[in-house]
Coordinates of C-alpha atoms and ligand atoms in Angstrom, one line a residue:
M25 CA 13.2 -5.6 31.8
M26 CA 10.8 -4.5 29.0
E27 CA 7.6 -3.2 30.4
G28 CA 5.5 -5.5 28.2
A29 CA 5.2 -9.1 29.3
L30 CA 5.8 -12.0 27.0
I31 CA 3.7 -14.9 28.2
V32 CA 4.4 -18.3 26.7
I33 CA 1.7 -21.0 27.1
S34 CA 3.1 -24.5 26.2
G35 CA 2.7 -28.2 27.1
P36 CA 2.2 -31.5 25.4
S37 CA -0.3 -32.1 22.6
G38 CA -3.7 -32.9 24.2
A39 CA -3.0 -31.1 27.6
G40 CA -5.5 -28.4 26.7
K41 CA -3.2 -25.5 26.0
G42 CA -5.2 -24.3 23.0
T43 CA -8.5 -24.3 24.9
I44 CA -6.8 -22.5 27.9
Y45 CA -5.2 -19.9 25.5
N46 CA -8.5 -19.1 23.8
S47 CA -10.4 -18.8 27.1
V48 CA -7.7 -16.6 28.6
M49 CA -7.8 -14.3 25.6
E50 CA -11.6 -14.0 26.0
R51 CA -11.2 -13.1 29.7
M52 CA -8.3 -10.7 29.0
P53 CA -9.0 -9.0 25.7
E54 CA -6.4 -6.4 26.4
N55 CA -3.7 -9.1 25.8
I56 CA -2.2 -9.3 22.3
R57 CA -2.5 -12.6 20.3
S58 CA 0.3 -13.6 18.1
I59 CA -0.7 -15.4 14.8
S60 CA 1.8 -18.0 13.9
V61 CA 3.0 -19.0 10.5
T62 CA 2.6 -22.7 9.5
T63 CA 3.3 -25.0 6.6
R64 CA 0.3 -27.3 7.5
E65 CA -2.9 -27.2 5.5
P66 CA -5.9 -25.2 6.8
R67 CA -8.4 -27.4 8.7
G68 CA -12.2 -26.9 8.5
S69 CA -13.2 -23.3 8.6
E70 CA -9.7 -22.0 9.3
Q71 CA -8.8 -18.8 7.4
D72 CA -5.4 -17.4 6.4
G73 CA -4.5 -14.6 8.8
V74 CA -7.0 -15.6 11.4
E75 CA -5.8 -18.9 13.1
Y76 CA -2.5 -19.0 11.2
F77 CA -0.7 -17.5 8.2
F78 CA -0.6 -20.5 5.9
K79 CA 2.6 -20.7 3.9
T80 CA 4.6 -23.2 1.7
E81 CA 7.8 -24.6 3.0
D82 CA 9.7 -22.4 0.5
Q83 CA 8.0 -19.3 1.9
F84 CA 8.7 -20.5 5.4
N85 CA 12.4 -21.1 4.7
E86 CA 12.6 -17.6 3.3
L87 CA 11.3 -16.2 6.5
V88 CA 13.8 -18.2 8.5
K89 CA 16.6 -16.9 6.3
N90 CA 15.5 -13.3 6.8
D91 CA 15.5 -13.8 10.6
G92 CA 11.7 -13.2 10.6
F93 CA 11.0 -15.6 13.5
L94 CA 11.3 -15.3 17.3
E95 CA 11.3 -19.1 17.3
Y96 CA 10.2 -21.9 15.0
A97 CA 10.0 -25.7 15.3
N98 CA 8.8 -28.8 13.4
V99 CA 5.8 -30.1 15.3
F100 CA 4.6 -33.6 14.2
G101 CA 5.8 -33.1 10.6
H102 CA 4.9 -29.4 9.9
Y103 CA 6.7 -26.2 10.6
Y104 CA 5.4 -23.5 12.9
G105 CA 6.9 -20.2 13.8
T106 CA 6.2 -17.0 15.7
P107 CA 6.7 -13.8 13.6
K108 CA 9.1 -11.6 15.3
K109 CA 8.1 -8.1 14.4
H110 CA 4.6 -8.0 15.7
V111 CA 5.6 -9.4 19.1
M112 CA 8.5 -7.0 19.5
D113 CA 6.5 -4.0 18.4
M114 CA 3.7 -4.8 20.9
M115 CA 6.1 -5.4 23.8
R116 CA 7.8 -2.0 23.1
L117 CA 4.4 -0.5 23.5
G118 CA 4.1 -2.1 26.9
K119 CA 1.5 -4.7 25.9
T120 CA 1.2 -8.2 27.2
V121 CA 1.7 -10.7 24.4
L122 CA 0.5 -14.3 24.7
L123 CA 1.9 -17.1 22.7
E124 CA 0.6 -20.7 22.4
I125 CA 3.5 -22.8 21.1
D126 CA 5.1 -26.3 21.5
V127 CA 7.7 -27.1 24.1
K128 CA 10.7 -26.9 21.6
G129 CA 9.6 -23.3 20.7
A130 CA 9.1 -22.4 24.3
A131 CA 12.7 -23.5 25.1
Q132 CA 14.0 -21.3 22.3
I133 CA 12.2 -18.3 23.5
K134 CA 13.2 -18.8 27.1
S135 CA 16.9 -19.0 26.1
K136 CA 16.6 -15.8 24.0
F137 CA 14.5 -13.8 26.4
P138 CA 15.0 -15.1 29.9
S139 CA 12.5 -12.5 31.2
C140 CA 9.6 -14.1 29.3
V141 CA 7.1 -16.0 31.4
T142 CA 6.7 -19.7 30.5
I143 CA 3.7 -21.6 31.6
F144 CA 3.5 -25.4 31.2
I145 CA 0.0 -26.9 30.9
M146 CA 0.3 -30.3 32.5
P147 CA -2.2 -33.1 31.9
P148 CA -3.3 -34.7 35.2
S149 CA -1.9 -38.1 34.2
F150 CA -0.7 -40.0 31.1
K151 CA -3.9 -42.1 31.2
E152 CA -6.0 -39.0 31.0
L153 CA -3.8 -37.5 28.3
E154 CA -4.3 -40.7 26.3
R155 CA -8.1 -40.6 26.9
R156 CA -8.1 -36.9 25.6
L157 CA -6.0 -37.7 22.5
R158 CA -8.3 -40.6 21.6
G159 CA -11.4 -38.5 22.4
R160 CA -10.4 -35.8 19.9
G161 CA -10.9 -38.4 17.2
T162 CA -8.5 -36.5 14.9
D163 CA -5.5 -38.7 15.4
K164 CA -4.7 -42.2 14.1
E165 CA -3.4 -44.9 16.5
E166 CA 0.2 -44.4 15.3
S167 CA 0.0 -40.7 15.8
I168 CA -1.5 -41.1 19.4
I169 CA 1.4 -43.4 20.4
K170 CA 3.9 -40.8 18.9
R171 CA 2.2 -37.9 20.8
L172 CA 2.2 -39.9 24.1
S173 CA 5.9 -40.6 23.9
E174 CA 6.7 -37.0 22.8
A175 CA 4.6 -35.9 25.9
K176 CA 6.9 -37.9 28.2
C177 CA 10.0 -36.2 26.7
E178 CA 8.3 -32.8 27.1
L179 CA 7.3 -33.4 30.6
S180 CA 10.9 -34.2 31.6
Q181 CA 11.8 -30.6 30.5
Y182 CA 9.5 -29.0 33.1
K183 CA 12.4 -27.1 34.7
L184 CA 12.5 -24.7 31.7
F185 CA 9.1 -23.4 32.9
D186 CA 8.4 -20.7 35.4
Y187 CA 4.9 -22.1 36.2
I188 CA 3.1 -25.4 36.0
V189 CA -0.7 -25.4 35.6
F190 CA -2.4 -28.8 36.2
N191 CA -5.3 -29.1 33.9
D192 CA -7.5 -31.6 35.8
D193 CA -10.3 -29.0 36.0
L194 CA -10.5 -26.7 33.0
S195 CA -12.0 -23.7 34.8
D196 CA -9.5 -23.9 37.6
A197 CA -6.7 -24.1 35.0
I198 CA -8.0 -21.1 33.2
N199 CA -8.3 -19.1 36.5
D200 CA -4.8 -20.1 37.5
T201 CA -3.4 -18.9 34.1
V202 CA -5.3 -15.6 34.3
N203 CA -3.9 -15.1 37.9
I204 CA -0.3 -15.8 36.8
I205 CA -0.6 -13.2 34.0
R206 CA -2.2 -10.6 36.3
S207 CA 0.6 -11.1 38.8
E208 CA 3.3 -10.8 36.1
R209 CA 1.7 -7.5 35.0
N210 CA 2.0 -6.2 38.6
R211 CA 5.8 -6.8 38.8
T212 CA 7.5 -3.7 40.0
L213 CA 10.0 -3.6 37.1
R214 CA 7.1 -3.7 34.6
N215 CA 5.6 -0.6 36.2
E216 CA 8.5 1.7 36.5
N217 CA 7.4 4.1 33.8
K218 CA 4.0 4.5 35.4
I219 CA 5.5 5.1 38.9
K220 CA 7.9 7.7 37.4
Q221 CA 5.0 9.5 35.8
L222 CA 3.1 9.6 39.1
L223 CA 6.1 11.0 40.9
E224 CA 6.4 13.7 38.4
E225 CA 2.8 14.9 38.8
Ligands
5GP12 P1 -2.2 -27.3 15.4 O1 -1.7 -27.7 14.0 O2 -3.0 -28.4 16.0 O3 -2.9 -25.9 15.3 O4 -1.0 -27.0 16.3 C1 0.0 -28.0 16.5 C2 1.0 -27.6 17.5 O5 1.8 -26.6 17.1 C3 0.4 -27.2 18.9 O6 1.2 -27.8 19.9 C4 0.8 -25.7 18.9 O7 1.0 -25.2 20.2 C5 2.0 -25.6 18.1 N1 2.3 -24.3 17.5 C6 1.4 -23.4 17.0 N2 2.0 -22.3 16.6 C7 3.3 -22.4 16.9 C8 4.5 -21.6 16.8 O8 4.4 -20.5 16.3 N3 5.7 -22.1 17.2 C9 5.8 -23.4 17.7 N4 7.0 -23.8 18.1 N5 4.7 -24.2 17.9 C10 3.5 -23.7 17.5

């Protein structure tokens, strides 16, 4: 097992994974963020290289051809991918890397790296998920219906995940996620180098 941990936060659209990801990063600034590549347009104040690397489909396909992604997927009509090099470099240095990606991407990473830790952020109910999707005000009716039916498919894949975090109370869900990451850091196999160093003192 590599000493660095790869933590994958995933779940249906509207479950709150983005909010949880950002809060966990604030609470654990030692963790490494991965900036994804996307073909969607920047929204609002988003900047290239901050929220995402914004690319054209041609540029994205070039990266796919050159094996530049750890995983990639089409999410509601746009491509998203995790650049491979940064994640691998950080893990080799023993860092904990956190990804926030869709369920298809999480499944790809789990099959390539079974030792990665996958966390599924679960909405408390479909009624509540629907309420949250409507509350965002960013999606049209058609898109809300699509997101809800996609969420049902994604939920049925829960067995791909090591942990399930129910997001009925946001601060509990953030605490649970932080605790999972801390416990993963404490796994014996991730601390072998440190123990060897201590024994040599
Ligand atoms: P948004 O466009 O709202 O920022 O993100 C849309 C969806 O894409 C979210 O579900 C987010 O988790 C997912 N996503 C963001 N980056 C990646 C990535 O690198 N790979 C995959 N598979 N999904 C991603």
